[in-house]
Short mmCIF file of C-alpha atoms in Angstrom, two decimals:
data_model
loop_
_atom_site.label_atom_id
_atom_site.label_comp_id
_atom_site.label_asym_id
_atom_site.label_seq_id
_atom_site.Cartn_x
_atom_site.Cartn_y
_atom_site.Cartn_z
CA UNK A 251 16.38 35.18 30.50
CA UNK A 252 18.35 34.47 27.02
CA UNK A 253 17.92 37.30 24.49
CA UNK A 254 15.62 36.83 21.50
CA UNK A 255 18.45 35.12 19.17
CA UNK A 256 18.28 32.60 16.91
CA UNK A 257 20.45 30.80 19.39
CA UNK A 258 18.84 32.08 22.38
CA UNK A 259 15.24 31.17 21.08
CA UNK A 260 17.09 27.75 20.56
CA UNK A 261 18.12 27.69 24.15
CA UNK A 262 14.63 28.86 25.83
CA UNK A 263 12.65 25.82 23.69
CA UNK A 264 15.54 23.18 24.53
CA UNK A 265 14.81 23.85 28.33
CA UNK A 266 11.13 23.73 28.16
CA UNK A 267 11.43 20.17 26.68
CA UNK A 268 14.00 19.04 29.19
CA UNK A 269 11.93 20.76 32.35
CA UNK A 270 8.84 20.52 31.06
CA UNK A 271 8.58 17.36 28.88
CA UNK A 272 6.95 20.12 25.96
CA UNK A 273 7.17 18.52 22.38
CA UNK A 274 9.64 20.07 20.05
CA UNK A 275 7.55 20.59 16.75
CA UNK A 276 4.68 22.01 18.28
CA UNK A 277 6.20 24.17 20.26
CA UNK A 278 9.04 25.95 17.73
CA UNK A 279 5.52 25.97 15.42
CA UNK A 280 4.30 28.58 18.26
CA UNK A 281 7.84 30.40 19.30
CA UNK A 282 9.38 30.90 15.86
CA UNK A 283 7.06 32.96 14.45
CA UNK A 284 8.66 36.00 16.54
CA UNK A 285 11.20 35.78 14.45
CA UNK A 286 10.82 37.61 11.06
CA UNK A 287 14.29 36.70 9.17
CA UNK A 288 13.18 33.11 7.28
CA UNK A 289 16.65 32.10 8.04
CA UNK A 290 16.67 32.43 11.41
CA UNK A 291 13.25 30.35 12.56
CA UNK A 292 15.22 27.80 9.91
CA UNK A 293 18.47 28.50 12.46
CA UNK A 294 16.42 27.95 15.44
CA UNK A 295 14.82 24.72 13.59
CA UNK A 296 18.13 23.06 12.69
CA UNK A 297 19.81 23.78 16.78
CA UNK A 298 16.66 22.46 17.98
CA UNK A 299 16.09 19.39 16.15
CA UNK A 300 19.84 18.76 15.86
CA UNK A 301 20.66 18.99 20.11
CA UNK A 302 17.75 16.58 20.42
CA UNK A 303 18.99 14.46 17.69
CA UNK A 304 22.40 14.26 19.05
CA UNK A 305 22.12 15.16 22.77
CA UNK A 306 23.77 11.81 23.91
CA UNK A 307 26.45 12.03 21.90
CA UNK A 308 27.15 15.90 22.48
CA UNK A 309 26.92 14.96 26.39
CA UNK A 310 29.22 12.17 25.61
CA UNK A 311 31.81 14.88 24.88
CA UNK A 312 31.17 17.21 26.88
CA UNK A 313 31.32 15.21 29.96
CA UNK A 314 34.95 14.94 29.13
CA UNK A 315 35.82 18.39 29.78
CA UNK A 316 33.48 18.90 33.07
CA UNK A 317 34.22 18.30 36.69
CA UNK A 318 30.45 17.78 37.74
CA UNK A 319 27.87 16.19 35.56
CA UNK A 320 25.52 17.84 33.49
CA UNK A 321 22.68 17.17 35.88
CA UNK A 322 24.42 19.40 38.51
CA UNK A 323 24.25 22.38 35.54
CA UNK A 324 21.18 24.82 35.16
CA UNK A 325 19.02 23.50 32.58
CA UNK A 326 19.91 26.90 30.47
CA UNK A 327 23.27 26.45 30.64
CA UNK A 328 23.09 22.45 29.84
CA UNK A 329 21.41 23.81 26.56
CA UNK A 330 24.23 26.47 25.86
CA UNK A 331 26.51 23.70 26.06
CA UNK A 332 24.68 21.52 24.09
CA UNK A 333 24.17 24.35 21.17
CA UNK A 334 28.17 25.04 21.26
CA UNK A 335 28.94 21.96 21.12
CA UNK A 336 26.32 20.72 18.23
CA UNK A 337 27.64 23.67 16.06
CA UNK A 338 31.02 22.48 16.75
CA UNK A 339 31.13 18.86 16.03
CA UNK A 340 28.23 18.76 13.14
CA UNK A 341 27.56 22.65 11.76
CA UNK A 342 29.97 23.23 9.01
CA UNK A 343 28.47 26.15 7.98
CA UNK A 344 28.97 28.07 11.34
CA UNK A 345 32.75 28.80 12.41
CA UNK A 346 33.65 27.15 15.06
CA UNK A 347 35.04 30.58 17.12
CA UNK A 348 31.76 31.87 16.11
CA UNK A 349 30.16 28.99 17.87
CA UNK A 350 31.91 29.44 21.17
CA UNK A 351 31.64 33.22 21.05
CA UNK A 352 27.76 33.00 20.98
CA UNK A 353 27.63 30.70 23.47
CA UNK A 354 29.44 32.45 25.69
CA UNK A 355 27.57 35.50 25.31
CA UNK A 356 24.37 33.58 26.06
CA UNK A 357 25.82 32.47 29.31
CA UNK A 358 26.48 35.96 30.65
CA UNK A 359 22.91 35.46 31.64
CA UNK A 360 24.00 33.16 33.98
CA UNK A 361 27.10 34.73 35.09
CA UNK A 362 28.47 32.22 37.43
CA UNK A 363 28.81 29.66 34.24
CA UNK A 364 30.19 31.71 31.93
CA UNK A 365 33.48 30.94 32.34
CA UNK A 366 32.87 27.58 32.42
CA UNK A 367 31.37 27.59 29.10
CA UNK A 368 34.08 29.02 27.21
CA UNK A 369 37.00 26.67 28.54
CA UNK A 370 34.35 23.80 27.81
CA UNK A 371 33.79 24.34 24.69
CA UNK A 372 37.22 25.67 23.15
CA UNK A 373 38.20 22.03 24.66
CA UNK A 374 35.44 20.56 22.54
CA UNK A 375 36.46 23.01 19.31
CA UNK A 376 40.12 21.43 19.82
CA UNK A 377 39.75 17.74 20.28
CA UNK A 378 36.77 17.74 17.76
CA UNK A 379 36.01 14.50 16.39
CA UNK A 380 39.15 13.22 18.72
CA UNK A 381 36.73 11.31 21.01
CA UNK A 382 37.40 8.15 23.15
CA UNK A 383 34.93 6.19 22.56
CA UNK A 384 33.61 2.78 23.95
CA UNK A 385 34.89 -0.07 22.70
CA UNK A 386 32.87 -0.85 19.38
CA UNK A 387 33.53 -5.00 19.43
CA UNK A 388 33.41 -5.05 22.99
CA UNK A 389 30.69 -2.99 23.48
CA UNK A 390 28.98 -2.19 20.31
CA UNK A 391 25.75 -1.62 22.17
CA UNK A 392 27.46 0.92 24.37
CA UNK A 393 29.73 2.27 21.36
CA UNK A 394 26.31 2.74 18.62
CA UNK A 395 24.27 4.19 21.63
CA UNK A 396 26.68 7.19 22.55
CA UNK A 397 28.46 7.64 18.99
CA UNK A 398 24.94 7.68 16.91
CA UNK A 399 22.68 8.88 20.28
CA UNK A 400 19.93 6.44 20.61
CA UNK A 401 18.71 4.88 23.41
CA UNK A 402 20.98 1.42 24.49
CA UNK A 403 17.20 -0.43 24.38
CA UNK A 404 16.39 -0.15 20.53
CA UNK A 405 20.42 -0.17 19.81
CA UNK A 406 19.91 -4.27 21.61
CA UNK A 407 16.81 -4.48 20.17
CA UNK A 408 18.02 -4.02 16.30
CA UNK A 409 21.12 -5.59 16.30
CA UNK A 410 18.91 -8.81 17.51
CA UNK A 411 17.11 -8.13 14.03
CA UNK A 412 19.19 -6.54 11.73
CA UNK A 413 23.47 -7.33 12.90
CA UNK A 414 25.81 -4.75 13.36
CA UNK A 415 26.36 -3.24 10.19
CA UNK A 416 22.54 -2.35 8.93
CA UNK A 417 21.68 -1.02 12.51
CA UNK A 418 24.86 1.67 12.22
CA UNK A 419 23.12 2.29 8.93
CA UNK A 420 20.16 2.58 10.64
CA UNK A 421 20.96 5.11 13.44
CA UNK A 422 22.88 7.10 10.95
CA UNK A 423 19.80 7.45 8.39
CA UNK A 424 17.70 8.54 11.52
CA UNK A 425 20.44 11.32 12.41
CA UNK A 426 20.48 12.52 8.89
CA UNK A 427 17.77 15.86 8.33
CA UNK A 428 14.17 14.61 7.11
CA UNK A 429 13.84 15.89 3.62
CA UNK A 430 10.13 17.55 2.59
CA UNK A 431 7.94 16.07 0.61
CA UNK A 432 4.75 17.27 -0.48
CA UNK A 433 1.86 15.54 -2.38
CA UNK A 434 0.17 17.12 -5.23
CA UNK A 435 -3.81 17.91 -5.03
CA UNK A 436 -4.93 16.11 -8.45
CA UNK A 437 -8.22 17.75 -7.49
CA UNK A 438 -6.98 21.12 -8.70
CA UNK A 439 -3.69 20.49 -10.68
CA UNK A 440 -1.11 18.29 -11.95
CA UNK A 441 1.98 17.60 -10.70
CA UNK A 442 4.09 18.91 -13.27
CA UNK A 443 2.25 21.76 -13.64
CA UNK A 444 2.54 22.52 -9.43
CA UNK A 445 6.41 21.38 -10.26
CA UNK A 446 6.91 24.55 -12.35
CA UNK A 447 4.46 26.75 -10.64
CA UNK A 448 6.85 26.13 -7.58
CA UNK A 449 10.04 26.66 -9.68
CA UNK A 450 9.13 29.86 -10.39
CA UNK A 451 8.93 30.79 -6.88
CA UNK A 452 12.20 29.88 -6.68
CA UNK A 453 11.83 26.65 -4.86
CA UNK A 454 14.12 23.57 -5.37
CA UNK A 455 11.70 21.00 -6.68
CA UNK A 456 11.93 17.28 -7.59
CA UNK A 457 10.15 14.52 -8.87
CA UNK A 458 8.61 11.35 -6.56
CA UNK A 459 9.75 8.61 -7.70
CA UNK A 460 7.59 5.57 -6.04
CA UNK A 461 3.93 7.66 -6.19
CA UNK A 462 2.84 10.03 -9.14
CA UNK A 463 1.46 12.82 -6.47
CA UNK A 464 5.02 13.52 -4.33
CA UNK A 465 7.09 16.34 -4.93
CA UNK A 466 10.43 16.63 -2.55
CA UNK A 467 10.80 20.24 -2.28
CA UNK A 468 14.08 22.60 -1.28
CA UNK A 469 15.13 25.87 -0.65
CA UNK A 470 11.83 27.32 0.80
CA UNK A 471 10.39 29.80 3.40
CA UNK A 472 7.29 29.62 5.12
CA UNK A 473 5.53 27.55 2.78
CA UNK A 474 2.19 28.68 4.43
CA UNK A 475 2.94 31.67 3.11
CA UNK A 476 3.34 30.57 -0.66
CA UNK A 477 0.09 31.35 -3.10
CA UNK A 478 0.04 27.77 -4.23
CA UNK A 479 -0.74 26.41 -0.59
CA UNK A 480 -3.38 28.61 0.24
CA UNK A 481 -5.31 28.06 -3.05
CA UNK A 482 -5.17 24.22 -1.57
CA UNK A 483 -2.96 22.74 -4.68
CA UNK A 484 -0.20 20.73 -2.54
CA UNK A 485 -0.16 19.38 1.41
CA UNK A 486 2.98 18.25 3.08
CA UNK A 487 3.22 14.56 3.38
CA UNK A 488 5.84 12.39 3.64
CA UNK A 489 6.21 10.51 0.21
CA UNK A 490 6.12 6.91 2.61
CA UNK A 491 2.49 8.02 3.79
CA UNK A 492 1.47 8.68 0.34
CA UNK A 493 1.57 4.81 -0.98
CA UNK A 494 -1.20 3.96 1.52
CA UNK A 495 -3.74 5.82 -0.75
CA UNK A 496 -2.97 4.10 -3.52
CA UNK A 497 -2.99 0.73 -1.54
CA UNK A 498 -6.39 1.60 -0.42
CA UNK A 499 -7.30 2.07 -4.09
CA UNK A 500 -10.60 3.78 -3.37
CA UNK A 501 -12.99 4.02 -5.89
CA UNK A 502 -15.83 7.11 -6.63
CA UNK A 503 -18.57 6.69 -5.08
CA UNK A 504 -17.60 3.90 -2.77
CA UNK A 505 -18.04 4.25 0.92
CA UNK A 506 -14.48 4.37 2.41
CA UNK A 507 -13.65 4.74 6.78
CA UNK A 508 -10.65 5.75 8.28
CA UNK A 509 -10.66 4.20 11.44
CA UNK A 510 -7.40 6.53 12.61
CA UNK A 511 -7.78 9.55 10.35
CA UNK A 512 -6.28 12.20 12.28
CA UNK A 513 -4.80 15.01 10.87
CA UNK A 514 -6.13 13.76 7.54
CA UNK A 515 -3.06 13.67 5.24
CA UNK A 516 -3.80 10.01 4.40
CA UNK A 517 -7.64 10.72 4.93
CA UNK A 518 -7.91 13.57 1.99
CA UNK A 519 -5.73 11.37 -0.34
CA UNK A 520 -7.99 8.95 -0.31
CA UNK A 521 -10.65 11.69 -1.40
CA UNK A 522 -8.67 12.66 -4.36
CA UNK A 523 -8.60 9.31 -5.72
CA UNK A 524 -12.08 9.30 -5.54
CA UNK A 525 -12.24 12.06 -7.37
CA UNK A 526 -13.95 13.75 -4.75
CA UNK A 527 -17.30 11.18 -4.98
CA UNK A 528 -18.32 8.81 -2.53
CA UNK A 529 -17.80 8.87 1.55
CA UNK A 530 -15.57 8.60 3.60
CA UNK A 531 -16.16 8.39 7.48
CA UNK A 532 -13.09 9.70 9.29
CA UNK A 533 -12.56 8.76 12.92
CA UNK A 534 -10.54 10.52 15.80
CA UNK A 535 -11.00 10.07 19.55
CA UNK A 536 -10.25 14.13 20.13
CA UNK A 537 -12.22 16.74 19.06
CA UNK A 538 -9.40 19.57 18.00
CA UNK A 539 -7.67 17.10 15.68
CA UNK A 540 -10.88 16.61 14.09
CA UNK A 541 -10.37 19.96 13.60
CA UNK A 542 -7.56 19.66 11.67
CA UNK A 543 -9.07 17.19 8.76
CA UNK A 544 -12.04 19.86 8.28
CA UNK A 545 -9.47 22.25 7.85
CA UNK A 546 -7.17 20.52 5.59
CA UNK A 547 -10.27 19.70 3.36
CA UNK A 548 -11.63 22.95 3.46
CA UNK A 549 -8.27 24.20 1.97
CA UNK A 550 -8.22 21.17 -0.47
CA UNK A 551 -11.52 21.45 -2.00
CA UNK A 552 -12.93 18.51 -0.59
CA UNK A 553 -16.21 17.57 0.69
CA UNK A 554 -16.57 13.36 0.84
CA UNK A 555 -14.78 13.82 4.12
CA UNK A 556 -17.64 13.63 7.31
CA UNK A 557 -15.30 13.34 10.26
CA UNK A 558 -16.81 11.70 13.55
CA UNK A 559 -15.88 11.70 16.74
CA UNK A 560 -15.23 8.10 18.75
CA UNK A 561 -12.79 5.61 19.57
CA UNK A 562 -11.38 3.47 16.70
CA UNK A 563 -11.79 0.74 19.25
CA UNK A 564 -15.77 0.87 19.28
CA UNK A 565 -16.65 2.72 15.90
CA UNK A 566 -19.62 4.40 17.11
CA UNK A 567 -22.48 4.41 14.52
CA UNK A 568 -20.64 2.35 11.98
CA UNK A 569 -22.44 -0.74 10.89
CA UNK A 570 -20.85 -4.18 10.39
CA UNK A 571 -20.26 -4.78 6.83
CA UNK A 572 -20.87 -1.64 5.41
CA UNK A 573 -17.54 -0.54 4.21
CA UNK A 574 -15.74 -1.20 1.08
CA UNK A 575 -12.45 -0.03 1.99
CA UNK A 576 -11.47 0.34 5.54
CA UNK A 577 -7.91 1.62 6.53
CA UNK A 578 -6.94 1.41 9.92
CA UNK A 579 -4.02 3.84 10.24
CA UNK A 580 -2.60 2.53 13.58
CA UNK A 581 -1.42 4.78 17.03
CA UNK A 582 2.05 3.43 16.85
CA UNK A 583 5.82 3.50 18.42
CA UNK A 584 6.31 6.15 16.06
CA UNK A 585 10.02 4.56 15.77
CA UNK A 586 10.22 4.47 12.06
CA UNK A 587 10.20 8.24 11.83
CA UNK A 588 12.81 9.09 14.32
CA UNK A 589 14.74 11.50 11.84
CA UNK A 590 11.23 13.72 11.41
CA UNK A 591 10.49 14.10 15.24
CA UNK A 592 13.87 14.69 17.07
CA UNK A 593 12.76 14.26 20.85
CA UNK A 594 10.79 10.90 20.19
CA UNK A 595 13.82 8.61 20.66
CA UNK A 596 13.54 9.85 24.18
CA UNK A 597 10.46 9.53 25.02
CA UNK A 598 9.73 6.05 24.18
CA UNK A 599 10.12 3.10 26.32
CA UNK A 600 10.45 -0.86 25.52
CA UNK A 601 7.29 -1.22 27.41
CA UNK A 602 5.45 0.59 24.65
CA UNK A 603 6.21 -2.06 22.65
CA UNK A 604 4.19 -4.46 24.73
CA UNK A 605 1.42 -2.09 25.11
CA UNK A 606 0.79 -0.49 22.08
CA UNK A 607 -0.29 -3.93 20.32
CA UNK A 608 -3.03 -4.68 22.52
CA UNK A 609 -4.28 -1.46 21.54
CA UNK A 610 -3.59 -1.58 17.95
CA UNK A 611 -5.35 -5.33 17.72
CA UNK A 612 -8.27 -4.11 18.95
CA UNK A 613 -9.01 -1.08 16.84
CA UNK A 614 -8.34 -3.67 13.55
CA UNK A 615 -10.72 -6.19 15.17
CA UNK A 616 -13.50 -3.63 15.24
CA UNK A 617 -12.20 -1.84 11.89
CA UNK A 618 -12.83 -5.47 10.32
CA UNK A 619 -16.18 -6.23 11.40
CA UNK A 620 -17.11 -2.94 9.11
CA UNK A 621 -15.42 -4.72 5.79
CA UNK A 622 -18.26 -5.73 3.60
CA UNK A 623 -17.83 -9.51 1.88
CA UNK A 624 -15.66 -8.69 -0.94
CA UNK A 625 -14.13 -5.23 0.36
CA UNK A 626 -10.54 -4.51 1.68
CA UNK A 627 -8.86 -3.59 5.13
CA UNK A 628 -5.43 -1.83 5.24
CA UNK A 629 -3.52 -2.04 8.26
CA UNK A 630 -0.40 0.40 8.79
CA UNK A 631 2.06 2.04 11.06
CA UNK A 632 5.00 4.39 10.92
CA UNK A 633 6.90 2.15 12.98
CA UNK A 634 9.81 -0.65 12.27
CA UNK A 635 8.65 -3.07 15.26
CA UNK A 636 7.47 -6.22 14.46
CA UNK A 637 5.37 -6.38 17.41
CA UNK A 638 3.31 -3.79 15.91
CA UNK A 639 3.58 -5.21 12.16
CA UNK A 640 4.42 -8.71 11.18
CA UNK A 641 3.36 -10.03 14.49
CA UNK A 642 -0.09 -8.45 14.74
CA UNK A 643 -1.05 -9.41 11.34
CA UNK A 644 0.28 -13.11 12.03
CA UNK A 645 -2.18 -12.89 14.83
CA UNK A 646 -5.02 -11.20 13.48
CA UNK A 647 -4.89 -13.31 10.13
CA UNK A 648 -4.88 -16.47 12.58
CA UNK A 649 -8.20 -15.21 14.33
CA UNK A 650 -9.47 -14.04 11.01
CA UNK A 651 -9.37 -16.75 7.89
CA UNK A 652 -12.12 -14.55 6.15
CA UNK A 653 -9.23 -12.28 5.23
CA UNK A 654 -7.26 -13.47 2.82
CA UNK A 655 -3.69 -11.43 1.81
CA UNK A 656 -3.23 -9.29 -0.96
CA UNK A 657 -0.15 -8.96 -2.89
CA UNK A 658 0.78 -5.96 -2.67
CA UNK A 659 3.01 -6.14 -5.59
CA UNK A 660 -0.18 -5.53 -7.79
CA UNK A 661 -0.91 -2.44 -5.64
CA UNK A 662 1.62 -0.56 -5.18
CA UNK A 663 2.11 2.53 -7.10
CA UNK A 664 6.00 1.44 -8.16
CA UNK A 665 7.52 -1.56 -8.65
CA UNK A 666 9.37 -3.55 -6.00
CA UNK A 667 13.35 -4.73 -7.11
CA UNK A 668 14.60 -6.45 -3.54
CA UNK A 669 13.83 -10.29 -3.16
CA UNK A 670 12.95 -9.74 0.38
CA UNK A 671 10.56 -6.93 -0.22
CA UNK A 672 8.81 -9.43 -3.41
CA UNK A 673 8.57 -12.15 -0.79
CA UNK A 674 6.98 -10.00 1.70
CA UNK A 675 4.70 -8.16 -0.47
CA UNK A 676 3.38 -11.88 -1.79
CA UNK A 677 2.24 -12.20 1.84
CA UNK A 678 0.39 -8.97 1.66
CA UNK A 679 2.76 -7.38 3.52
CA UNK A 680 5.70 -4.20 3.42
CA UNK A 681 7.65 -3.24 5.76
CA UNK A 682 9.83 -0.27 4.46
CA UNK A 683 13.07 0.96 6.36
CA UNK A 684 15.27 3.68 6.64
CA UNK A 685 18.75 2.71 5.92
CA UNK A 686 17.27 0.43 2.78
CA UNK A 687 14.71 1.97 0.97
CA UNK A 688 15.39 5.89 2.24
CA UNK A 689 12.37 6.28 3.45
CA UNK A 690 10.59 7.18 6.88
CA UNK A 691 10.14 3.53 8.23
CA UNK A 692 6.23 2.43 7.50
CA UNK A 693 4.58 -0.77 7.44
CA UNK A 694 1.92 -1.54 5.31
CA UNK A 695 -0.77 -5.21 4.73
CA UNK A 696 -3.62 -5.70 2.99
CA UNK A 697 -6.47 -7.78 3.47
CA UNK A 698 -9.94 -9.10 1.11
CA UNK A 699 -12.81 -10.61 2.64
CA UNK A 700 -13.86 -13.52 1.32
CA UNK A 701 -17.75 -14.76 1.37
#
């Protein structure tokens, strides 16, 4: 067993993912708090998500230096490696020495590698960056896959789409660290005034520039622990997620459903710009993350909110045309947020991408028989697919001629500048990306009912 380190904490979640298949976020959200140093659980953050990140490219070059592969290696001491080697090659603010020292004390745990960890990795600390790689012209597929760590399917898949240059952009804006953005609850206070209250806590704040709720926020702790979260005035929520609200453009008093509402960030948005009036049915198929919106709420101040259990696929209770906004927040790939959740490049398969729409069409099928004649359905995703975007909406608009598009140039909360973007957005349509706009990737249409 690893001491309780930073590093070794690091070590003990990295090989519960690998043996287990446990998911990274929830289950540092559970381990970290046995740390009480702020900058360690933010240590133990930054190894974690940054070995997942990177694993195929740390593997890449550490194979180099090993005589067996790193299948024949304990699962601890494939971690160890890993951890040297990401401090190595990608922590500046760790020396090197320091690196392999730790490491090597973490492996006298496992006594009969620990001498194999400390030749390893001073090998890695001297070539560095001095890596053989594959052939980029030859074999860019091969050469993006191991140098940026993604899997070789999407790598194929993308430069399809995008060419060579604007998919390296891609994988390199999903290796970079997700920033934090939080979005201001108008219910209780503005966001300039929440800017300063949080400025005087010491905490690095700047102003959203596509929706007038976001903050991006730096240098904090535990922002649970802050006096301005628990009196409900801010939630974390990527500033991407926050344009669907506006989208939406719910009025008060109106009655609003969420088809897909779980864990109610977009859900209790919509509730602010309702000022709180009106109702909004949200939908989840399990119970505890039900949970979650009555808690969120509860903290917010709001009470429009009456979440209900079912399948978005069958709506349970919910009458046909009886809505005036409906917003079908779509399971998804989850492939446009690949810099937020570290281990989800590896546990995704192309065969999702034949599956998942099936699904998704189905929910917005039943989500539009609830649009009254003259209301609105939003459709979204967090994913850059066009199985799950573009193409579902070509299909569903083909099956559907009472829905008309809705340019979403007139909509959104900031104004569009690329040609592409105006062209889609005339077609009701938005599909934002990464390595263009910044952003976590996220789809967006809009739809009206006609008589």
């Amino acid at each position: 067993m690893t001491r309780e380190t930073s590093r070794g904490m690091a070590v003990q979640i990295l090989t519960r993912v690998e043996v287990e298949g446990a998911y990274a976020n929830l289950l540092m959200q559970k381990t970290i708090t046995r740390l009480s140093d702020s900058r360690e659980r933010q240590f133990v953050t930054l190894l974690v998500n940054g070995v997942l990140k990177h694993r195929l490219t740390l593997d890449y070059a550490l194979r180099l230096h090993l005589s067996k592969p790193m299948s024949a290696l304990p699962h601890e001491v494939r971690a160890i490696l890993r951890i040297g080697a990401f401090q190595v090659l990608f922590v500046d603010k760790v020396p090197p020495a320091v690196a392999v020292n730790e490491s090597v004390e973490l492996a006298k745990s496992f006594a009969k590698f620990t001498g194999l960890v400390n030749v390893v990795l001073r090998k890695v600390l001297t070539k560095g960056w001095d890596i053989p790689w594959p052939d980029a012209k030859r074999d860019a597929v091969r050469y993006l896959s191991v140098r940026y760590s993604h899997p070789e399917w999407m790598i194929q898949r993308w430069l399809k789409r995008w060419g060579r240059d604007e998919t390296e952009a891609l994988c390199q804006a999903n290796n970079e660290p997700a920033p934090t953005w939080i979005r201001t609850n108008t219910l209780k206070i503005s966001r300039q005034d929440l800017a300063d209250l949080l400025i005087r806590d010491g905490i690095t704040v700047e102003l959203g520039e596509r929706v007038p709720e976001s903050l991006r926020i730096q240098n904090f702790g535990s922002l649970e622990g802050l006096e301005a979260f628990k009196a409900g005035l801010f939630t974390v929520q990527d500033e991407s997620s926050q344009i669907i609200a506006h989208v939406v453009a719910p009025e008060a008093g109106q009655h609003v459903l969420d088809a897909c509402s779980a864990p109610g960030g977009k859900t209790t948005h919509l509730a602010q710009m309702m000022n709180n009036e009106g109702i909004i049915q949200a939908f989840d198929v399990h119970a505890h993350k039900l949970e979650l919106i009555d808690q969120l709420a509860q903290r917010l101040g709001i009470t429009c909110i009456e979440t209900q259990l079912g399948d978005a696929r069958d709506l349970p209770g919910i009458r046909l045309d009886s809505q005036q906004r409906v917003l079908v927040d779509a399971p998804c790939s989850g492939l446009g947020v690949l810099r937020r959740r570290a281990d989800l490049r590896w546990r995704k398969a192309e065969q999702d991408l034949w599956d998942l729409p099936l699904l998704q069409f189905a929910i917005l099928e039943r989500a539009a028989s609830c649009v009254e004649v003259g209301g609105d359905l939003i459709y979204s995703t967090c994913t850059i697919e066009p199985e799950e975007n573009f193409e579902l909406v070509k299909k569903f608009r083909s099956a559907h001629p009472e829905f008309e598009a809705v340019n979403l140039a007139d909509d959104l909360p900031f104004k569009l500048k690329d040609t592409r973007d105006i062209q889609q957005a005339a077609k009701g349509m938005l599909q934002l990306l990464p390595q263009r706009h910044g952003t976590d990737g996220f789809f967006l249409a809009k739809f009206h009912r006609r008589g």
